[in-house]
CSV table of C-alpha atoms in Angstrom, one decimal:
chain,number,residue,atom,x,y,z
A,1,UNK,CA,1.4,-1.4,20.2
A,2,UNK,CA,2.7,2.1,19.1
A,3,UNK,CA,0.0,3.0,17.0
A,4,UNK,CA,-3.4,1.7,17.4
A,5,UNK,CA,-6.5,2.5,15.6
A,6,UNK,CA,-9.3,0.8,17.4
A,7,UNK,CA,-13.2,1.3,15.9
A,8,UNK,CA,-12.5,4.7,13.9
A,9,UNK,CA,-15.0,6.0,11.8
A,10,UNK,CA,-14.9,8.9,10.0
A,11,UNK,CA,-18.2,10.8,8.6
A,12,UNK,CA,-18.2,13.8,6.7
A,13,UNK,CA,-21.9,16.3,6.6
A,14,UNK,CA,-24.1,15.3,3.8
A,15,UNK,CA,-22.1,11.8,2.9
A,16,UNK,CA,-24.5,8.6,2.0
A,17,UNK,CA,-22.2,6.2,4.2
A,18,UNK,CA,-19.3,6.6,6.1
A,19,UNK,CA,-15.9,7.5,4.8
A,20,UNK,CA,-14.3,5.0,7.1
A,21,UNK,CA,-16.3,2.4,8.8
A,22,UNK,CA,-15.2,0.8,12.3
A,23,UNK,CA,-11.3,0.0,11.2
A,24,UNK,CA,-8.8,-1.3,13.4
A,25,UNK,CA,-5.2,-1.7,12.8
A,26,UNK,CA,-1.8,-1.5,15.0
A,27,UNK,CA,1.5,-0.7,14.2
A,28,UNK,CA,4.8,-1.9,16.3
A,29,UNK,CA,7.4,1.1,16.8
A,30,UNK,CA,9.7,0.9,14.0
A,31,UNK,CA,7.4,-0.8,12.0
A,32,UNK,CA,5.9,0.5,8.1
A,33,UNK,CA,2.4,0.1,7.4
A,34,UNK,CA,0.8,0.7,4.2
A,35,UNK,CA,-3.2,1.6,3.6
A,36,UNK,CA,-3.9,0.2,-0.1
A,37,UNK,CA,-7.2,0.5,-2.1
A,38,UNK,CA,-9.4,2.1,-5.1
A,39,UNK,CA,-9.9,5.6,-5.5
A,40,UNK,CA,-12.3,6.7,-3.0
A,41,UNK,CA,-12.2,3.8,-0.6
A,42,UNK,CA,-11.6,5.9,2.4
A,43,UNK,CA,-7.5,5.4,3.2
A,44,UNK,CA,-6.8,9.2,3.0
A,45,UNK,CA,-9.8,9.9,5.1
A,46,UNK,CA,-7.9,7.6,7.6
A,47,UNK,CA,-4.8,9.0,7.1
A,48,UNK,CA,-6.1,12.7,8.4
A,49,UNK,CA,-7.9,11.6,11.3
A,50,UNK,CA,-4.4,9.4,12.3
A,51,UNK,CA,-3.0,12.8,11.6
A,52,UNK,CA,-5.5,15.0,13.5
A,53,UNK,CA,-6.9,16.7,10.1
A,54,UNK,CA,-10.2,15.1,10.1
A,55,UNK,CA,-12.3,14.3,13.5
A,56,UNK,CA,-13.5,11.1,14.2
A,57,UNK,CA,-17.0,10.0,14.4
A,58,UNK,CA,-16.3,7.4,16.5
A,59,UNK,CA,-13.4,5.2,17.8
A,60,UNK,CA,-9.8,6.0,18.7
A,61,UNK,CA,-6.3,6.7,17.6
A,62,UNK,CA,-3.7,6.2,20.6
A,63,UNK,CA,-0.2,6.7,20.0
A,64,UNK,CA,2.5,5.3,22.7
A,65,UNK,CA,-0.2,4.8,24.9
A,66,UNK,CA,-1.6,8.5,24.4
A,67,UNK,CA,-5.0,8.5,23.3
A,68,UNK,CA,-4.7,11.4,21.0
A,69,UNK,CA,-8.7,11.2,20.0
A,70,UNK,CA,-11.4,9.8,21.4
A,71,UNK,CA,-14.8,9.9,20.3
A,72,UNK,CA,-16.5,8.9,23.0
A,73,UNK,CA,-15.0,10.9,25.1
A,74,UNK,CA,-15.0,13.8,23.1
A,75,UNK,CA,-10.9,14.2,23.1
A,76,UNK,CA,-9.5,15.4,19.7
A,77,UNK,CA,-5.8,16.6,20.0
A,78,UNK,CA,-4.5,19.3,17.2
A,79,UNK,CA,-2.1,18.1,14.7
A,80,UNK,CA,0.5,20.5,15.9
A,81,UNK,CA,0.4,18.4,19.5
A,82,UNK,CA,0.1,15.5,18.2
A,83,UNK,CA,4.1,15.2,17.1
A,84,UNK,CA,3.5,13.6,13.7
A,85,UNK,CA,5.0,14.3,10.4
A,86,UNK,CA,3.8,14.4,6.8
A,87,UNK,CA,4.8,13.9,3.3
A,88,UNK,CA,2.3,15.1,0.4
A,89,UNK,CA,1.8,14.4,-2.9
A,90,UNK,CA,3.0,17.5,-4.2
A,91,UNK,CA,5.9,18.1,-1.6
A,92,UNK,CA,4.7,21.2,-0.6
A,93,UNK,CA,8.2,22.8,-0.7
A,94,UNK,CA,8.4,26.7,-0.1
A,95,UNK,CA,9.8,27.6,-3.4
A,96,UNK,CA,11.3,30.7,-2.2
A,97,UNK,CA,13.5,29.0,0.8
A,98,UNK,CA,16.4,27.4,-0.1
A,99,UNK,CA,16.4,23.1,0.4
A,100,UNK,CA,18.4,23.5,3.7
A,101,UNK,CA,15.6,26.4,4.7
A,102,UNK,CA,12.8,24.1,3.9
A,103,UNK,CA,14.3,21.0,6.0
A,104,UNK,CA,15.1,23.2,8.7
A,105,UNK,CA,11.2,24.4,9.0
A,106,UNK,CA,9.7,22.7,11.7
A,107,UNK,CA,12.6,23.1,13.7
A,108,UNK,CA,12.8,27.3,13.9
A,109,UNK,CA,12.3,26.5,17.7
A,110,UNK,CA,16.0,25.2,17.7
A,111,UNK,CA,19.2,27.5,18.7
A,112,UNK,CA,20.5,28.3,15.0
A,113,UNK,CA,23.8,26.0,15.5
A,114,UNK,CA,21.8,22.8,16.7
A,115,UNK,CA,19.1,23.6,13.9
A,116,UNK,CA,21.8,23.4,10.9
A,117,UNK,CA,23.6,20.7,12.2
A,118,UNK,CA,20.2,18.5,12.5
A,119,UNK,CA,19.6,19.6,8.7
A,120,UNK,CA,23.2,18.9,7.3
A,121,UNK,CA,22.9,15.1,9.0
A,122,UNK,CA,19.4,15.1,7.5
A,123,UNK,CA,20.5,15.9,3.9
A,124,UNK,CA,23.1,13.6,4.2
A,125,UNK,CA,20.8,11.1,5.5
A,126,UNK,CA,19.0,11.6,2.2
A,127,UNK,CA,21.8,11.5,-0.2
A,128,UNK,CA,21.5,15.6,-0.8
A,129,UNK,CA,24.2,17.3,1.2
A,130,UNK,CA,25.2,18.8,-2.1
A,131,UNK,CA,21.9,20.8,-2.5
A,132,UNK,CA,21.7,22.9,0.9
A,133,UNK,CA,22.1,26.0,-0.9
A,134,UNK,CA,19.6,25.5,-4.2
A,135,UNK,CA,15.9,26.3,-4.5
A,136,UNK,CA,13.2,23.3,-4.7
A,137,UNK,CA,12.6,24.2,-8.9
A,138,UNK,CA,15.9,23.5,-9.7
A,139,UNK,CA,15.7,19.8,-7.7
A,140,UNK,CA,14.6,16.4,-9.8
A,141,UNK,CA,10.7,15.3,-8.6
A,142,UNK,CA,12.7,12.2,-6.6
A,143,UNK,CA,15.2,14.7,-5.4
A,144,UNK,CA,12.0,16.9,-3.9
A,145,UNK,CA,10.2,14.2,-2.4
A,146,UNK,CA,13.5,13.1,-0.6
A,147,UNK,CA,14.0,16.6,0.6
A,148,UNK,CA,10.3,16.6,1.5
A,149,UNK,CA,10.8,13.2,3.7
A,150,UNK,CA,13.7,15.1,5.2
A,151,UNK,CA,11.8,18.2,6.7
A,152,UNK,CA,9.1,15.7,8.3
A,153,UNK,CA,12.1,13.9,10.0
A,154,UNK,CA,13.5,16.7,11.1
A,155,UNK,CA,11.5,17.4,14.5
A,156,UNK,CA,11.6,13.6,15.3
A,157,UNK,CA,8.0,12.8,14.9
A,158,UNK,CA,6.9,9.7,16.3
A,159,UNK,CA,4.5,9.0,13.6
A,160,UNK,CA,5.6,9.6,10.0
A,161,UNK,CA,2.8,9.8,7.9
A,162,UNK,CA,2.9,9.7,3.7
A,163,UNK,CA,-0.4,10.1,1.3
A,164,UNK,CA,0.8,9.2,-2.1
A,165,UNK,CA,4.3,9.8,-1.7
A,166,UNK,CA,5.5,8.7,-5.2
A,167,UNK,CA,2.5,9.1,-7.5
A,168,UNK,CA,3.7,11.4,-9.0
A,169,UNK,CA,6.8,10.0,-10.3
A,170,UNK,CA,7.8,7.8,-13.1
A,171,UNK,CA,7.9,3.7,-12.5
A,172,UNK,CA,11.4,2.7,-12.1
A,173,UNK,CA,12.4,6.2,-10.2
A,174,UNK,CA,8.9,5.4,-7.9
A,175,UNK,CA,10.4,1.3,-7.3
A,176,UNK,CA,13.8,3.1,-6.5
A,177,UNK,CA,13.0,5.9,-4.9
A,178,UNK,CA,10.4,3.9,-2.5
A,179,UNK,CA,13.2,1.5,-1.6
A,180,UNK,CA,15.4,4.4,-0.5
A,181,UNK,CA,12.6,5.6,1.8
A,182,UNK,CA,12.3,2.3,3.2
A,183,UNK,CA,16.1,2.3,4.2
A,184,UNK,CA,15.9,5.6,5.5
A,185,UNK,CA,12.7,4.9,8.0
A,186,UNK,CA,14.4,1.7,9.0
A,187,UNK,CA,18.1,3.8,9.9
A,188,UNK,CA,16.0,6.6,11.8
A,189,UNK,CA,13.9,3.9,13.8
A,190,UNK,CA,10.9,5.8,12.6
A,191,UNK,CA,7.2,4.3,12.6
A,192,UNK,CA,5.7,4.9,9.5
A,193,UNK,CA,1.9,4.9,7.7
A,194,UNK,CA,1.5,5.5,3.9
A,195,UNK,CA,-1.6,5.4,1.8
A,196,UNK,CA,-0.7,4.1,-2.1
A,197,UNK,CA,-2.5,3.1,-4.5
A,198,UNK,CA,0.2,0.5,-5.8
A,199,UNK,CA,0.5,-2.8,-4.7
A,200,UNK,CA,4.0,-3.5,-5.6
A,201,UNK,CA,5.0,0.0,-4.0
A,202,UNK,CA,3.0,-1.7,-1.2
A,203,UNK,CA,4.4,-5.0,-1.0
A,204,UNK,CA,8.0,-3.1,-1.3
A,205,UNK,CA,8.1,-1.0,1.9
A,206,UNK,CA,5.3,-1.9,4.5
A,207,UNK,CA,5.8,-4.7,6.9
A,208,UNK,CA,1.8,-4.4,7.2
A,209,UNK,CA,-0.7,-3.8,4.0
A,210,UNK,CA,-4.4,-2.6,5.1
A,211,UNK,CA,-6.8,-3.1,2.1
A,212,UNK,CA,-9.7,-0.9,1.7
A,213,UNK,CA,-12.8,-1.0,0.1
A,214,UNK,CA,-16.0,1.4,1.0
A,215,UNK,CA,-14.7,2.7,3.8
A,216,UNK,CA,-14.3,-0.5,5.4
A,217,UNK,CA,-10.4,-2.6,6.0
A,218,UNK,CA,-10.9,-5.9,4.5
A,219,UNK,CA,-7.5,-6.9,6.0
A,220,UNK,CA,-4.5,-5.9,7.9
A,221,UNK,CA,-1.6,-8.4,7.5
A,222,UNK,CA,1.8,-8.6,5.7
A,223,UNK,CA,2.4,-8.9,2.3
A,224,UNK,CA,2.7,-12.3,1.6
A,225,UNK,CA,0.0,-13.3,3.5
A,226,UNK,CA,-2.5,-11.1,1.8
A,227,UNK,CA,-1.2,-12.2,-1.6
A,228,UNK,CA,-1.6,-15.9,-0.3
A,229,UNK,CA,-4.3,-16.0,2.2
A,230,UNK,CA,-6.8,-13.1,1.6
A,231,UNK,CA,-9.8,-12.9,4.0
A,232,UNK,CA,-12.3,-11.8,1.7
A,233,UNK,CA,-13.1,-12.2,-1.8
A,234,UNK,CA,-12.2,-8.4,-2.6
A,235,UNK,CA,-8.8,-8.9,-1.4
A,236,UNK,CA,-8.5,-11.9,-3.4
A,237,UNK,CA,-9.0,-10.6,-6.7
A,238,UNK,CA,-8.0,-6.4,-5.9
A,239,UNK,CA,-4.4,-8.3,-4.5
A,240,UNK,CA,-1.7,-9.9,-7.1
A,241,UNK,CA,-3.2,-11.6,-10.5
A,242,UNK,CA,-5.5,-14.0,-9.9
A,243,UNK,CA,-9.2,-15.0,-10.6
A,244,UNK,CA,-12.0,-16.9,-8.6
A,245,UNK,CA,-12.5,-20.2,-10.7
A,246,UNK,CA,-15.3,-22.6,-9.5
A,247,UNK,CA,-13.3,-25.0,-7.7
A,248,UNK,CA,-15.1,-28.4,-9.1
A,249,UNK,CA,-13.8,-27.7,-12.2
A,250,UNK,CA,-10.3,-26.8,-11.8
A,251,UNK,CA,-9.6,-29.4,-8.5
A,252,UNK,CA,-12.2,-32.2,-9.3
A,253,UNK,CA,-10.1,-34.5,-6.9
A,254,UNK,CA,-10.7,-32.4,-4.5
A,255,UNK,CA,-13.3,-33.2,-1.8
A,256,UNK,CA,-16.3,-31.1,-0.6
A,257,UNK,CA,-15.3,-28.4,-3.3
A,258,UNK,CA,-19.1,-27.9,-4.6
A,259,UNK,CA,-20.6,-24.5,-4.5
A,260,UNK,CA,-17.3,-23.3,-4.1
A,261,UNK,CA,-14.9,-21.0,-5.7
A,262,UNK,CA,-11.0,-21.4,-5.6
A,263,UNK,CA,-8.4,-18.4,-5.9
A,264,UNK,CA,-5.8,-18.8,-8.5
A,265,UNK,CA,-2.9,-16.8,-9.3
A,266,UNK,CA,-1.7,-16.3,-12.6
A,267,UNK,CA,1.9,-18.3,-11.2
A,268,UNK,CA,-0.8,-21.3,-10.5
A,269,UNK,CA,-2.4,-22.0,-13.8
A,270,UNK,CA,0.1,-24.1,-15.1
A,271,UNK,CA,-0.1,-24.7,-18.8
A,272,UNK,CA,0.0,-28.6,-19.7
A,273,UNK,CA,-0.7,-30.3,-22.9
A,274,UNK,CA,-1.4,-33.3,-21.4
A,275,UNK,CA,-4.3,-32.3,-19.3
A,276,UNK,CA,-8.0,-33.2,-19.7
A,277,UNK,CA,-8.7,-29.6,-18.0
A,278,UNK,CA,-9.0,-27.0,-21.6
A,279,UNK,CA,-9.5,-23.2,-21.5
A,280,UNK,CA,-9.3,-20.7,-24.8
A,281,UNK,CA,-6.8,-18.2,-25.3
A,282,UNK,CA,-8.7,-15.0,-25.3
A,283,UNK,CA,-5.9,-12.2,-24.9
A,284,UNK,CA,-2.2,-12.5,-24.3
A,285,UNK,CA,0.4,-9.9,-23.5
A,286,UNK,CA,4.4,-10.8,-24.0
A,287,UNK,CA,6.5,-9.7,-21.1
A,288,UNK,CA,9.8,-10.7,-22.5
A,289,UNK,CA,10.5,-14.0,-20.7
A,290,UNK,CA,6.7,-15.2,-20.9
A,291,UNK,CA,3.3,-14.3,-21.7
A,292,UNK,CA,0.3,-13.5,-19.4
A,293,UNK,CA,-2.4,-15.1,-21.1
A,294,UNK,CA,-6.3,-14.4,-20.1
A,295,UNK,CA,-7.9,-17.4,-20.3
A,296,UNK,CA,-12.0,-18.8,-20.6
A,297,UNK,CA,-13.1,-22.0,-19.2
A,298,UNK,CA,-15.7,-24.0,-20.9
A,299,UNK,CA,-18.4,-22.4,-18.5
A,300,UNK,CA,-17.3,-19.1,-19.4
A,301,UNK,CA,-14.9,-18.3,-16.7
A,302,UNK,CA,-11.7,-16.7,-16.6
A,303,UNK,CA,-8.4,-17.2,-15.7
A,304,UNK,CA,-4.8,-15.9,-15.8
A,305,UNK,CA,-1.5,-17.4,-16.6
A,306,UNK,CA,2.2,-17.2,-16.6
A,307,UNK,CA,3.1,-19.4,-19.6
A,308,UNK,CA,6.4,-19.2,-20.8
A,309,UNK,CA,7.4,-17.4,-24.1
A,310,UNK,CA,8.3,-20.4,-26.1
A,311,UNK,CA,4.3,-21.5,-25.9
A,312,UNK,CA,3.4,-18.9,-28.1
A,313,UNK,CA,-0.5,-20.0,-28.8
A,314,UNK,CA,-3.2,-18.1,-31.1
A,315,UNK,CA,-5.5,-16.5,-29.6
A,316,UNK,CA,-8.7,-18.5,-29.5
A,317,UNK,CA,-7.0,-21.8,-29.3
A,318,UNK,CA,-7.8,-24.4,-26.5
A,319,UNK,CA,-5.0,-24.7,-24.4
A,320,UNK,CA,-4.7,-27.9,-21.8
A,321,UNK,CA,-4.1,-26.2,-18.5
A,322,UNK,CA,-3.9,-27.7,-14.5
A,323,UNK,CA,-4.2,-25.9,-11.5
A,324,UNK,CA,-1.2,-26.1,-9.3
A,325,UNK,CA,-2.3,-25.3,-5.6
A,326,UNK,CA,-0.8,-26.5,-2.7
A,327,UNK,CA,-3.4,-25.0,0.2
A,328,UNK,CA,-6.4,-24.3,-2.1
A,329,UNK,CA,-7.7,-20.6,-0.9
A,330,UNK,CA,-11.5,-20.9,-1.2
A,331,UNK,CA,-15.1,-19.0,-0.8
A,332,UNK,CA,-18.4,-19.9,-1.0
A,333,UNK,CA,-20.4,-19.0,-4.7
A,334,UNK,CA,-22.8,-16.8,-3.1
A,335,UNK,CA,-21.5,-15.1,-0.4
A,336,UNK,CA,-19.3,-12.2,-1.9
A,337,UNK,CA,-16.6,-11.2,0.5
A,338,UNK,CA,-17.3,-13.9,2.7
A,339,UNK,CA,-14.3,-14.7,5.2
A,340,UNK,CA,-12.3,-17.5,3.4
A,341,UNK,CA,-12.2,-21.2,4.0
C-alpha cells in the first residue's frame, strides 16, 4: 500500500470528542482517493495530519513504507520532509511573481535551466504555456487552480494532497475542471487525496470515496459500491438520493423483512399505475427529461423518484408506485448506523 492510514486520531486542546476517531484507509500508488462529508466531520483535520500540519493523537500515517508519524512512538516528521504537495482552496498564488515564478517555487533548489524547463513541461502539462509571463489576477479562478496544481507537481511529491480544490468555482467549470485534474494525476502517475464536499465531484475523480461523519469513516470503498452497498445507515442516506423505507411495506413478498428498513434510490421507485403499493405527491422538481418527486407513504414515510416528465401529477395526489430492487440493501429499525444486511 502507498499510503496507509492505520488507527489515526486526531485531538485538538479543549475539543468535546475527537476530530478524527481511529480511521483507517490505504491508497495504491497512482491511485485517487477522496475524503467526503458534512461540514465539520473531521476530513480536513485528516488531511493535515496526512500532511504533517496537525499531530496525531494516536495511530499512523506511513507512506512507501516510511512511517512518517507515529504516535506511539512519538515520530512526527515535518511537512517539508515529508515530500508531499498541496493545493488550497484559495490557491495561495504569490500575486507579485509571475505564473511561471509561482510554478517554479518549490523547486529554487534546481540549476536555473533544469528549473524552467520542469515549469515550461508543467504549464504545458496544464494547458497554460501561454501564461508564463502574466501575474495570477489577470488568470480565470480555473486557470489559477490549474496553475496552483502545477506548482505542487513540480517537486514530484509522492503524495498530492487537495482540500476543497474547486469550491470555489462555478458548477459546470468545477465538473470540467475536476475532470482535467483527474487526467493530469493519472498522466503524472501521481497518488492523490482530496477532501470535497461534493459527491458528484467525488464520484468523478477518486477511485476510493471515504465518508465521514463525527470524526469517524463510515466507509472507504469505490464509488459505485458506496452508492450501492453502503455499510451504515449514514452512508445510505448522506450518498446518492435515496430514503430508508420500512421494508414490509414496499417488498411484502419479501421474506424475513420485519423490523427492517430497505434503502431506495430515487432510480428505484418506479412509478406504476397498476400497483396496489400508493404514496402522495408532496413536492416535485422538473429536471427537463423528468421529475424528482418526494413522495409520503401511507405511514408517513418518504420516498424519492425519478418519474418521467410526461407523468406530470398534482401535488397531493396518490400515485401507484413499486419498488424495483434487485439485491435489497437493508438495516435494522432500531440500530442507526448499524452495518448493513
Amino acid at each position: 500500500m502507498f499510503l496507509h492510514v492505520d488507527q489515526l486520531s486526531v485531538r485538538y486542546p479543549g475539543a468535546p470528542r475527537a476530530s478524527v476517531s481511529e480511521v483507517s484507509l490505504g491508497l495504491e500508488r497512482g491511485g485517487i482517493g477522496a475524503l467526503l462529508g458534512p461540514s465539520g466531520c473531521g476530513k480536513t483535520s485528516l488531511l493535515r495530519a496526512i500532511a504533517g500540519l496537525e499531530r496525531p493523537a494516536a495511530g499512523r500515517v506511513v507512506l512507501e513504507d516510511e512511517p512518517v508519524a507515529d504516535a506511539a512512538r512519538g515520530l512526527h516528521l515535518p511537512p517539508e520532509r515529508r515530500r508531499i504537495g498541496m493545493v488550497f482552496q484559495d490557491y495561495a498564488l504569490f500575486p507579485h511573481m509571475t505564473v511561471a515564478e509561482n510554478v517554479a517555487f518549490g523547486i529554487a533548489h534546481l540549476p536555473r535551466a533544469e528549473r524552467e524547463r520542469r515549469g515550461a513541461e508543467l504549464l504545458a502539462l496544464v494547458g497554460l504555456a501561454e501564461t508564463a509571463h502574466r501575474l495570477p489576477h489577470q488568470l480565470s479562478g480555473g486557470q489559477q487552480q490549474r496553475i496552483a496544481l502545477a506548482r505542487a507537481l513540480a517537486p514530484r511529491p509522492r503524495l498530492l494532497l487537495m482540500d476543497e480544490p474547486f469550491s470555489s468555482l462555478d458548477v459546470d467549470l468545477r465538473e470540467r475542471l475536476a475532470q482535467e485534474v483527474r487526467a493530469i494525476l493519472r498522466q503524472t502517475g501521481t497518488t492523490a487525496l482530496f477532501v470535497t464536499h461534493d459527491q458528484m465531484e467525488a464520484f468523478a475523480v477518486a477511485d476510493a470515496v471515504g465518508v465521514m461523519q463525527a470524526g469517524e469513516l463510515q466507509q472507504w470503498a469505490p464509488p459505485a459500491e458506496l452508492y450501492r452497498r453502503p455499510a451504515t445507515r449514514f452512508v445510505a442516506t448522506f450518498v446518492g438520493q435515496g430514503t430508508l423505507a420500512p421494508a414490509s411495506a414496499v417488498l411484502p413478498r419479501q421474506a424475513g423483512m420485519a423490523g427492517r428498513d430497505v434503502l431506495l434510490r430515487a432510480d428505484e421507485v418506479v412509478h406504476d399505475a397498476a400497483s396496489p403499493l400508493r404514496a402522495r405527491l408532496r413536492a416535485k422538481a422538473f429536471r427537463g427529461a423528468e421529475f424528482l418527486y418526494t413522495l409520503e407513504l401511507a405511514g408517513g414515510e418518504q420516498l424519492l423518484a425519478q418519474v418521467p416528465a410526461h407523468h406530470d401529477h398534482a401535488i397531493g395526489e396518490w400515485i401507484g408506485i413499486r419498488a424495483a430492487v434487485d439485491r435489497p440493501v437493508t438495516f435494522p429499525r432500531d440500530l442507526k448506523g448499524a452495518a448493513a444486511a
